[in-house]
mmCIF file of N, CA and C in Angstrom:
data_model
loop_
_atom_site.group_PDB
_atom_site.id
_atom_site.type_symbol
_atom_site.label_atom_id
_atom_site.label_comp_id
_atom_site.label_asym_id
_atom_site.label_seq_id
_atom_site.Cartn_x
_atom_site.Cartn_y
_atom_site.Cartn_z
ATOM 1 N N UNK A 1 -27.476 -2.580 -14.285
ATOM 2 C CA UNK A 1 -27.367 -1.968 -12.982
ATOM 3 C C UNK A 1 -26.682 -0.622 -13.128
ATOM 4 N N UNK A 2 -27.231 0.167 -12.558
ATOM 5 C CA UNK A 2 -26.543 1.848 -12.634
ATOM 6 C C UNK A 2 -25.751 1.663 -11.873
ATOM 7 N N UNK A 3 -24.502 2.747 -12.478
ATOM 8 C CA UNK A 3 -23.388 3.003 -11.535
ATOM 9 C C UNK A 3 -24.034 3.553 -10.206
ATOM 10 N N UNK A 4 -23.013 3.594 -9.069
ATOM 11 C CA UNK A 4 -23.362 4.107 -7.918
ATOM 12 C C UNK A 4 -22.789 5.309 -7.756
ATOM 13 N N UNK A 5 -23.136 6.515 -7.024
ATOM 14 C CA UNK A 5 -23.294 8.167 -7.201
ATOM 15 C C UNK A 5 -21.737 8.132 -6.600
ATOM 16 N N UNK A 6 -21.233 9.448 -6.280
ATOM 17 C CA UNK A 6 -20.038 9.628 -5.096
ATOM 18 C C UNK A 6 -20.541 9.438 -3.603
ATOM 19 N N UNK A 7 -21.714 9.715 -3.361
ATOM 20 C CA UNK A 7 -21.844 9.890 -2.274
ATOM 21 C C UNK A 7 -22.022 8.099 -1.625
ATOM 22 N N UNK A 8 -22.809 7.143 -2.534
ATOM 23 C CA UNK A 8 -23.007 6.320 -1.910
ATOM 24 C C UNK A 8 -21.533 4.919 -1.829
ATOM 25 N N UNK A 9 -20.985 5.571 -3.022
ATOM 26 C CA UNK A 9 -19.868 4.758 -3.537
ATOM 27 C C UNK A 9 -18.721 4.411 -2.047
ATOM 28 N N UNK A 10 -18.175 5.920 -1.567
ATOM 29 C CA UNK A 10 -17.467 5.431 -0.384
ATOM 30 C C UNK A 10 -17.495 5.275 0.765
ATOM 31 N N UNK A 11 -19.498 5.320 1.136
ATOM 32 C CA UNK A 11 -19.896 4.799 2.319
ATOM 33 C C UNK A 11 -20.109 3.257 2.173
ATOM 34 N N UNK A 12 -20.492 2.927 1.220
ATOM 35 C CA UNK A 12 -20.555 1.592 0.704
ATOM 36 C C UNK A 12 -19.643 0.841 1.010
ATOM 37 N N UNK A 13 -18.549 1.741 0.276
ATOM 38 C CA UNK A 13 -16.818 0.540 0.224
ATOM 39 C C UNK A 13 -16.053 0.855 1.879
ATOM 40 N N UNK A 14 -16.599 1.441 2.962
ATOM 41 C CA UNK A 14 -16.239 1.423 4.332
ATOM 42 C C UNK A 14 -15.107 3.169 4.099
ATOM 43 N N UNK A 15 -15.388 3.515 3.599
ATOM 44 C CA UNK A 15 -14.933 4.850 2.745
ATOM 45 C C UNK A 15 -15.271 6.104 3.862
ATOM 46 N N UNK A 16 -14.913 7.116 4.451
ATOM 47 C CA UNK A 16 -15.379 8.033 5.104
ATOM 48 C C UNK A 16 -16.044 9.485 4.882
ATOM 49 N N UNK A 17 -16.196 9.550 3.458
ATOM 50 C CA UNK A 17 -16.771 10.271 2.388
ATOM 51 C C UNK A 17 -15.628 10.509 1.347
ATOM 52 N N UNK A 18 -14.176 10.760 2.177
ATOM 53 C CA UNK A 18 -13.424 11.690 1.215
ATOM 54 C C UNK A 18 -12.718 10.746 0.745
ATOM 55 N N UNK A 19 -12.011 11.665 -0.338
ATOM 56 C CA UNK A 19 -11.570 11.097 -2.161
ATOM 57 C C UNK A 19 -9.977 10.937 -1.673
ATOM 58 N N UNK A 20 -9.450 11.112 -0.883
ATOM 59 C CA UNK A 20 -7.955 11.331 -0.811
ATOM 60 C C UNK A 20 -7.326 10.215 -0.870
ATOM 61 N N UNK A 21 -7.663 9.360 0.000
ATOM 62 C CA UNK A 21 -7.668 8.225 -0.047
ATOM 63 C C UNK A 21 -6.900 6.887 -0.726
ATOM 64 N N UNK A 22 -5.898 7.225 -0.974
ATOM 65 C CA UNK A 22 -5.507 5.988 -2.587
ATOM 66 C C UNK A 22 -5.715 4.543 -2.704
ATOM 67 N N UNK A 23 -5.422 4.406 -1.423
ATOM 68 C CA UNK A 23 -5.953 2.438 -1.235
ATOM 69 C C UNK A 23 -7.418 2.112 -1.800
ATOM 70 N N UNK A 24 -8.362 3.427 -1.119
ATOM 71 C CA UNK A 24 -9.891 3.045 -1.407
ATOM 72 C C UNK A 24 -10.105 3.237 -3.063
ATOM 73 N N UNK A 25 -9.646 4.163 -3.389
ATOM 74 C CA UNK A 25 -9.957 4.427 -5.263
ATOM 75 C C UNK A 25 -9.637 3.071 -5.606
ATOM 76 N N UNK A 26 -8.725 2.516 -5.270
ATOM 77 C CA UNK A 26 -7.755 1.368 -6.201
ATOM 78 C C UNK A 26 -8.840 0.158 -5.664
ATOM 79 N N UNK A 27 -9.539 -0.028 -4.254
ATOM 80 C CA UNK A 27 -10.691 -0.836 -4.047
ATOM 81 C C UNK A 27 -12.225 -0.241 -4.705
ATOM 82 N N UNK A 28 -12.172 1.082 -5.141
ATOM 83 C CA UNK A 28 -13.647 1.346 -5.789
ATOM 84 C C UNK A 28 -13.288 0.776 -7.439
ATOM 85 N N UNK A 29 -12.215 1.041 -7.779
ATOM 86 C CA UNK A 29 -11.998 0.586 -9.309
ATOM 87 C C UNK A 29 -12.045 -0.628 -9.347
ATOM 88 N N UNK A 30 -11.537 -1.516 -8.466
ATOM 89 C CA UNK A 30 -11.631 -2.808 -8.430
ATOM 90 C C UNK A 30 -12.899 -3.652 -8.440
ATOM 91 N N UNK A 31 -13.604 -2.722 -7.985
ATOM 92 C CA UNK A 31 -14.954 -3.234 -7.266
ATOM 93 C C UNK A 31 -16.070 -2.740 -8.622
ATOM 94 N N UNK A 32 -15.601 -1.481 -9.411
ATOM 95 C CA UNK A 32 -16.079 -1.317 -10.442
ATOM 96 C C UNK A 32 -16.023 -2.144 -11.461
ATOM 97 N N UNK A 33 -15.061 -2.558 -11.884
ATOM 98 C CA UNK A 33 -14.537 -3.341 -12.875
ATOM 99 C C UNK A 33 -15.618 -5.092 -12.702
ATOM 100 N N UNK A 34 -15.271 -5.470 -11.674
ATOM 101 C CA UNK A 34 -16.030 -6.704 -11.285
ATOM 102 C C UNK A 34 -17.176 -6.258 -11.647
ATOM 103 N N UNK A 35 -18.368 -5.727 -11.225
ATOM 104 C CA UNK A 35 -19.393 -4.994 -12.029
ATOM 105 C C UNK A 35 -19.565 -4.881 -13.846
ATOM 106 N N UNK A 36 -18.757 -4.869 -14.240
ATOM 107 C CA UNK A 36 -18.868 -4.648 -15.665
ATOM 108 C C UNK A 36 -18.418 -5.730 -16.057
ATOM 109 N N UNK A 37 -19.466 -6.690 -17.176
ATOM 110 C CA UNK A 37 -19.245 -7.376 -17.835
ATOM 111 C C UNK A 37 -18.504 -7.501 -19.007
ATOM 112 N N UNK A 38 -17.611 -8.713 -19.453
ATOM 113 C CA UNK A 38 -16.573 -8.808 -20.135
ATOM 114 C C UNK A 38 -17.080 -9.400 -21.528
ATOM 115 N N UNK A 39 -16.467 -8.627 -22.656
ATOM 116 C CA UNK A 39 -17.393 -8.845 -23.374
ATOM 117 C C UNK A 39 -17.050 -10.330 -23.903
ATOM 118 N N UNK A 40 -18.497 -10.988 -24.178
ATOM 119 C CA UNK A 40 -18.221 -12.593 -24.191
ATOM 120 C C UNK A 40 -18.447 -13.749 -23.554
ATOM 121 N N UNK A 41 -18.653 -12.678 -22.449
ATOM 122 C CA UNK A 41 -18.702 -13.944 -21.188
ATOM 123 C C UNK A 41 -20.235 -14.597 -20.867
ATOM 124 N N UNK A 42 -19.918 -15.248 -20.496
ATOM 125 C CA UNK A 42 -21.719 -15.948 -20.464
ATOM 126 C C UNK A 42 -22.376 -14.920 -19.544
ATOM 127 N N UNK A 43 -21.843 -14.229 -18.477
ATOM 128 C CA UNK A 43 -22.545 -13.068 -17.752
ATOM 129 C C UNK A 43 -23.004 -11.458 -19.055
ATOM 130 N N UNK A 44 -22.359 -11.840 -19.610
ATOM 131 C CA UNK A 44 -22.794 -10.796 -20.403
ATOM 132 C C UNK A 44 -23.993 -10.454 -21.471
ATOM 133 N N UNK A 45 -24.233 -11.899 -21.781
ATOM 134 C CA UNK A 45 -25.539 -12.151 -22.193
ATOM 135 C C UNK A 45 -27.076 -12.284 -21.609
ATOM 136 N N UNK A 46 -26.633 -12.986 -20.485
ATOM 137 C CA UNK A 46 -27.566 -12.853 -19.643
ATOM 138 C C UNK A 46 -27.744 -11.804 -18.170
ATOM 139 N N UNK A 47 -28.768 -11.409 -17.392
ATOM 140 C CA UNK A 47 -28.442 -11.264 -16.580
ATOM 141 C C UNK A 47 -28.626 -11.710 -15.331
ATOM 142 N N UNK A 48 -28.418 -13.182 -15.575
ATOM 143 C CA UNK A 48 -28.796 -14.092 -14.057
ATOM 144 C C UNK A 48 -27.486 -13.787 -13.030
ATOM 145 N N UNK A 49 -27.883 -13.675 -11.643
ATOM 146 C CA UNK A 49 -27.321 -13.465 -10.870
ATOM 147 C C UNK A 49 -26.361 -14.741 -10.276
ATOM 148 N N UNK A 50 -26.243 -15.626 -10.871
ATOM 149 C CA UNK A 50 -25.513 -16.959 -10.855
ATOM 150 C C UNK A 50 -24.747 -17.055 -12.006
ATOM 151 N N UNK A 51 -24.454 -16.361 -12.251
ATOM 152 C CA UNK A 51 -23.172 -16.538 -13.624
ATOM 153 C C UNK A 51 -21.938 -16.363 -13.074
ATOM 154 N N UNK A 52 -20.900 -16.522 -13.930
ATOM 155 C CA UNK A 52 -19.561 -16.741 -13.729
ATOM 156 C C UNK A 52 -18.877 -15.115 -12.778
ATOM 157 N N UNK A 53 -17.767 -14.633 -12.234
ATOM 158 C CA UNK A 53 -17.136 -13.416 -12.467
ATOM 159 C C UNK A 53 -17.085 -13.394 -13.671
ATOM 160 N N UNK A 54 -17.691 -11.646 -13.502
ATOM 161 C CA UNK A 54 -17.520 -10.935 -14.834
ATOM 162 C C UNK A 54 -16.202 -10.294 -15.359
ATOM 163 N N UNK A 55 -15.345 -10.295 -14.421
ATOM 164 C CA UNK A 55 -13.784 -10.159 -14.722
ATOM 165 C C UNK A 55 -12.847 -11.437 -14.508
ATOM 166 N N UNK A 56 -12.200 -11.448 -15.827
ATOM 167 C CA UNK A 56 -10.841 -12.165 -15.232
ATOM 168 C C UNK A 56 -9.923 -11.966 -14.655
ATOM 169 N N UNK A 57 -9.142 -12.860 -13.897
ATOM 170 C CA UNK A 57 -7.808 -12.731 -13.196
ATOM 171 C C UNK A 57 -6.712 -11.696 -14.390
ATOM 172 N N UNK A 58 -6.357 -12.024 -15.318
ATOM 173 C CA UNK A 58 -5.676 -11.325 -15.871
ATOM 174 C C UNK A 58 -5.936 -9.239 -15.731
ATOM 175 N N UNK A 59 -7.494 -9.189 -15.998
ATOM 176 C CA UNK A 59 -7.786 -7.868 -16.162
ATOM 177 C C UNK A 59 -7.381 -7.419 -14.468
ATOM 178 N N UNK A 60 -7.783 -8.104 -13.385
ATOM 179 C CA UNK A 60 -7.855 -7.922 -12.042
ATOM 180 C C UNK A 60 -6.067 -7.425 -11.597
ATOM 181 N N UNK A 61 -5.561 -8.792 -12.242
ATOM 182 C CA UNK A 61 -3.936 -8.529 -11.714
ATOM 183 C C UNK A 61 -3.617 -7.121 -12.402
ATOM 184 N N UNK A 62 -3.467 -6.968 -14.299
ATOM 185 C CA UNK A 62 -3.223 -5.506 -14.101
ATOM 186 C C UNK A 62 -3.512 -4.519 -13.911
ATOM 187 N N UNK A 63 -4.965 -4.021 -13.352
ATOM 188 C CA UNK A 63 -4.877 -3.298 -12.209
ATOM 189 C C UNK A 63 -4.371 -3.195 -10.947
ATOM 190 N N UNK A 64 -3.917 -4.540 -10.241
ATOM 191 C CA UNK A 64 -3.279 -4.424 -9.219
ATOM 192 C C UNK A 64 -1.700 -4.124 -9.553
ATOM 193 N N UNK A 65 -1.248 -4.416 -10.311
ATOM 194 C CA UNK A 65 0.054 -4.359 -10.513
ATOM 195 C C UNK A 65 0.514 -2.710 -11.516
ATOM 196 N N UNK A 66 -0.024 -1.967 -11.948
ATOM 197 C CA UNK A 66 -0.075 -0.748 -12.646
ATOM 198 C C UNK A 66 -0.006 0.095 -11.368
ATOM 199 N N UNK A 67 1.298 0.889 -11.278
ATOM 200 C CA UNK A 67 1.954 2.271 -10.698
ATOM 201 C C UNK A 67 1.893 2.874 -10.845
ATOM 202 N N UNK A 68 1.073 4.241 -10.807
ATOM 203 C CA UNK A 68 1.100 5.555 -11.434
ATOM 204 C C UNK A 68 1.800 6.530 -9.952
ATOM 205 N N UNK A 69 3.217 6.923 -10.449
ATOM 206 C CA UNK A 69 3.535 7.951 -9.746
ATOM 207 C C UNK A 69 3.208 9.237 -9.879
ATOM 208 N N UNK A 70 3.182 9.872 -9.067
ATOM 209 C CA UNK A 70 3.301 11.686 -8.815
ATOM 210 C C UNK A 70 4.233 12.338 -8.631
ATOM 211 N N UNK A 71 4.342 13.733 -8.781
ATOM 212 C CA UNK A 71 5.735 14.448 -8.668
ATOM 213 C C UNK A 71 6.768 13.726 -9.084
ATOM 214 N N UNK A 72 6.347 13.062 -10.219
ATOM 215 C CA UNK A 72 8.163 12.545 -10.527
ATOM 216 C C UNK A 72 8.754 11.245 -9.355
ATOM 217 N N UNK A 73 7.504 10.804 -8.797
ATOM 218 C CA UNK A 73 8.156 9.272 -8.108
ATOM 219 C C UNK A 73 8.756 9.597 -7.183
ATOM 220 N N UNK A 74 9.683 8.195 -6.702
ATOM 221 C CA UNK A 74 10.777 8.770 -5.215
ATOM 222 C C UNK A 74 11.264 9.380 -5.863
ATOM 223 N N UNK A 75 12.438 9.555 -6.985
ATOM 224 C CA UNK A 75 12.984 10.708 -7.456
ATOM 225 C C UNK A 75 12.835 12.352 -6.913
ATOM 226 N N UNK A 76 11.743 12.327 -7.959
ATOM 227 C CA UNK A 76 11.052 13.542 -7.827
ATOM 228 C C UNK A 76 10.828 14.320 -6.403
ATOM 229 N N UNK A 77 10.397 13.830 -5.772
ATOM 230 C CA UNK A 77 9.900 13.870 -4.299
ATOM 231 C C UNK A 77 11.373 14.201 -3.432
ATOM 232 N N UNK A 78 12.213 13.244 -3.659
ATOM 233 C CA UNK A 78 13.500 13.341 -3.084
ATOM 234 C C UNK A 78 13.793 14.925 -3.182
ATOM 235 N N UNK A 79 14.017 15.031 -4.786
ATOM 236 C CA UNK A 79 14.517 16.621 -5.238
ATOM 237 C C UNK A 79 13.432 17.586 -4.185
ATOM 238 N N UNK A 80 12.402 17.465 -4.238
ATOM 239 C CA UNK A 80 11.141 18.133 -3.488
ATOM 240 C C UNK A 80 11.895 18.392 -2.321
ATOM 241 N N UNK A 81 11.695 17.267 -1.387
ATOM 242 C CA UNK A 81 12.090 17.396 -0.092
ATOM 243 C C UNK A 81 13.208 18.200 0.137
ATOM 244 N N UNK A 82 14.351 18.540 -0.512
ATOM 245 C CA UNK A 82 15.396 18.976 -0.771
ATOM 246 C C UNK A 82 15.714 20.448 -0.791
ATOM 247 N N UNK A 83 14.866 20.697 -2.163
ATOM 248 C CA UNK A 83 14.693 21.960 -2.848
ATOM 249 C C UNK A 83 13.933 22.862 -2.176
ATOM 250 N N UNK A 84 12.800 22.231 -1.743
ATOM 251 C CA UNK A 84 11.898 23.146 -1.168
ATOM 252 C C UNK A 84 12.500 24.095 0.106
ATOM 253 N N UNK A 85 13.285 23.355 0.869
ATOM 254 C CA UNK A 85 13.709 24.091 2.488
ATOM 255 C C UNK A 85 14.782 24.847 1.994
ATOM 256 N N UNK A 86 15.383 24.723 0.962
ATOM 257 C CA UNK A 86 16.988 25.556 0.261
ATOM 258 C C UNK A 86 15.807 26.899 -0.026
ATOM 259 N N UNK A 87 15.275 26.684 -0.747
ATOM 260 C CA UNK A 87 14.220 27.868 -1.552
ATOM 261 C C UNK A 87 13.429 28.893 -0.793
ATOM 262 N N UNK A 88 13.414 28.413 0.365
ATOM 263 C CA UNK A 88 12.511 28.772 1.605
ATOM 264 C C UNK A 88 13.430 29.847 2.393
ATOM 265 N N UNK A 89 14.527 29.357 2.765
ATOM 266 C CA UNK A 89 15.934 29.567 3.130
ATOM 267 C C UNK A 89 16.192 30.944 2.649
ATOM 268 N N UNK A 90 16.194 30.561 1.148
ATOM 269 C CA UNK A 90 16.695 31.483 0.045
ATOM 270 C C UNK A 90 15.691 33.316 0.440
ATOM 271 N N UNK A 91 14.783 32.544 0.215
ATOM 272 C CA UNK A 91 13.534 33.778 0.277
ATOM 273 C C UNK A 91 13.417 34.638 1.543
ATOM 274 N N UNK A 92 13.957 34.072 2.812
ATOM 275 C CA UNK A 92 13.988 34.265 4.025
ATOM 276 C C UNK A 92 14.847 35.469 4.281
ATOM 277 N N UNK A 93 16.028 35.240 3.357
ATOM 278 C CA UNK A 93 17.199 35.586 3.599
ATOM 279 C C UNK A 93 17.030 36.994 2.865
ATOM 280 N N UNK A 94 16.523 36.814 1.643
ATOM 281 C CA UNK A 94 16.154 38.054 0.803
ATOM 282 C C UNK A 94 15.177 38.679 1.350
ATOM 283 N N UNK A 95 14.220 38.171 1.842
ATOM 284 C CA UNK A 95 13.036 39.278 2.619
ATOM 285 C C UNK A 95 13.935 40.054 3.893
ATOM 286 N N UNK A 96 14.593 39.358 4.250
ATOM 287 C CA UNK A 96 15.155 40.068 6.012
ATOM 288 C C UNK A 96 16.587 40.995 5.873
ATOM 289 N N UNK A 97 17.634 40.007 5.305
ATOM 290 C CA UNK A 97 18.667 40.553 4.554
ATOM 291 C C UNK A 97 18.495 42.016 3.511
ATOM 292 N N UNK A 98 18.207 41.562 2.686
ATOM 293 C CA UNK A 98 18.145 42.616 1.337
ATOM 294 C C UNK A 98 16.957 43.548 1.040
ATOM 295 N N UNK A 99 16.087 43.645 2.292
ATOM 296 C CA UNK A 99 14.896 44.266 1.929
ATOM 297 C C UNK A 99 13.758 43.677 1.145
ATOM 298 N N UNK A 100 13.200 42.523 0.247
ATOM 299 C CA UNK A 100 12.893 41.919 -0.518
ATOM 300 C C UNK A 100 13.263 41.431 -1.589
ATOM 301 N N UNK A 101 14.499 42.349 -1.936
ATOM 302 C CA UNK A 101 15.030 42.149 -3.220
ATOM 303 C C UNK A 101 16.111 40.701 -3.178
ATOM 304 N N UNK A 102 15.779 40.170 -4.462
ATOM 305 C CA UNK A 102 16.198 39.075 -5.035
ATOM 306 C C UNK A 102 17.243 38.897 -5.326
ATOM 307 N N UNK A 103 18.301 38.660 -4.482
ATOM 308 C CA UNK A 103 20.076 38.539 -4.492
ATOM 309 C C UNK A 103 20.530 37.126 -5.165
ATOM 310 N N UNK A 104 21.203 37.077 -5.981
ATOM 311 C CA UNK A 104 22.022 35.763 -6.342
ATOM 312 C C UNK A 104 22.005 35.091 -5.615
ATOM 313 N N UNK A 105 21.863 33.424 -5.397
ATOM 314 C CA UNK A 105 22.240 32.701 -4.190
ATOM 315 C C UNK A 105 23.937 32.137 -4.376
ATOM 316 N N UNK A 106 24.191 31.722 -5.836
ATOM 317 C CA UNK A 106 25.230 31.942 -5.919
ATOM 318 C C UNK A 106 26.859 32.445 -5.605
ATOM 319 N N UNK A 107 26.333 33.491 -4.751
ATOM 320 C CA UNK A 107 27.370 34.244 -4.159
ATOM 321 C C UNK A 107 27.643 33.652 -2.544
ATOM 322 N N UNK A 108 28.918 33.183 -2.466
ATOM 323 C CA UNK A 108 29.071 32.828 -1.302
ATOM 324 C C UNK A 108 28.921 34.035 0.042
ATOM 325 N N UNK A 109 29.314 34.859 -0.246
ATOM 326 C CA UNK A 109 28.694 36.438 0.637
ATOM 327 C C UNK A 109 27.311 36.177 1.047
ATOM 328 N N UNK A 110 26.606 35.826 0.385
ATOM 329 C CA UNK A 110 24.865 36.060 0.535
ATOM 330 C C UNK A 110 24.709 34.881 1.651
ATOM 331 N N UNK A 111 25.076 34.009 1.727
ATOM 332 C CA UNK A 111 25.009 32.854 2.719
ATOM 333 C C UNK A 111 25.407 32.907 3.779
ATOM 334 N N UNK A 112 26.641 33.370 4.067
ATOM 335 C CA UNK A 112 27.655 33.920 5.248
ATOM 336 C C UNK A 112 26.597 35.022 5.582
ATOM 337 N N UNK A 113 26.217 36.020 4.836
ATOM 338 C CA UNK A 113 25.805 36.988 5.923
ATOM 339 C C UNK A 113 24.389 37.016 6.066
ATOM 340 N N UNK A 114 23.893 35.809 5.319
ATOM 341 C CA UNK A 114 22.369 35.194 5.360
ATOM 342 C C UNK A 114 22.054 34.279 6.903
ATOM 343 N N UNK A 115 22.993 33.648 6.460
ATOM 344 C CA UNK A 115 22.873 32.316 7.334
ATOM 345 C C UNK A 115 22.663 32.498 8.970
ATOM 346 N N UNK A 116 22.756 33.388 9.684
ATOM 347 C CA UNK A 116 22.573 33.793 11.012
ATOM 348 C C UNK A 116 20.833 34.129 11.379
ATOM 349 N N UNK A 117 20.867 34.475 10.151
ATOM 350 C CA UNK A 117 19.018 34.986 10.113
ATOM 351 C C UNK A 117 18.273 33.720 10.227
ATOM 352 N N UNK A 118 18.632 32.711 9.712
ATOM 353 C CA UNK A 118 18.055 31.655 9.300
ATOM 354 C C UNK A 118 18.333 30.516 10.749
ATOM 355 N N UNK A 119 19.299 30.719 11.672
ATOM 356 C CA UNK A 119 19.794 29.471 12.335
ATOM 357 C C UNK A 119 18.803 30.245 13.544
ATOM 358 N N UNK A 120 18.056 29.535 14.526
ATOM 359 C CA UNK A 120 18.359 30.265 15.873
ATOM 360 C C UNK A 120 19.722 30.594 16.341
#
């Protein structure tokens, strides 16, 4: 049986075309995997449509149980959430303050006479 294209794959799986999605990938892989025969298995020799699952529970669970984080996890993300509005702040202050130019943030001066620009 041929794989199925992108297009038909996540109208199929109740999918709304787009890829963003993370629950549905983790149900198209799932749904892939069942599809592909294990090598050994009595489905694999034949191809009667009454044979056993072609995956086992073992292969099934670690895919369900395998985490792949981004940005560095909650961690990461934390620092994100964090960093990003300080940095923003930072740049704000140097575009309006200093003309564009790139002042130490370091300096407690730069904040005090930053910080008014930045608050309503």
């Amino acid at each position: 049986m041929a794989p199925p294209n992108a297009e038909t794959s996540s109208a199929a799986n109740g999918g709304s075309g787009d890829n963003c999605n993370g629950a549905s990938s983790i149900r198209r892989r799932r749904m892939d995997l069942q599809k592909t025969p294990v090598k050994g298995s009595p489905s694999a020799e034949d191809d009667s449509s009454t044979a056993a699952p072609m995956v086992n529970d073992t292969m099934a669970k670690m895919v369900d149980e395998k985490i792949v984080y981004e940005f560095g996890g909650p961690t990461g993300v934390a620092v994100l959430m964090v960093l990003f509005p300080a940095l923003m702040c930072y740049l704000y202050i140097c575009l309006m303050g200093h003309s564009g130019v790139l002042v130490s943030p370091f300096n407690e001066q730069f904040w005090r006479e930053g910080w008014p620009a930045v608050t309503p």
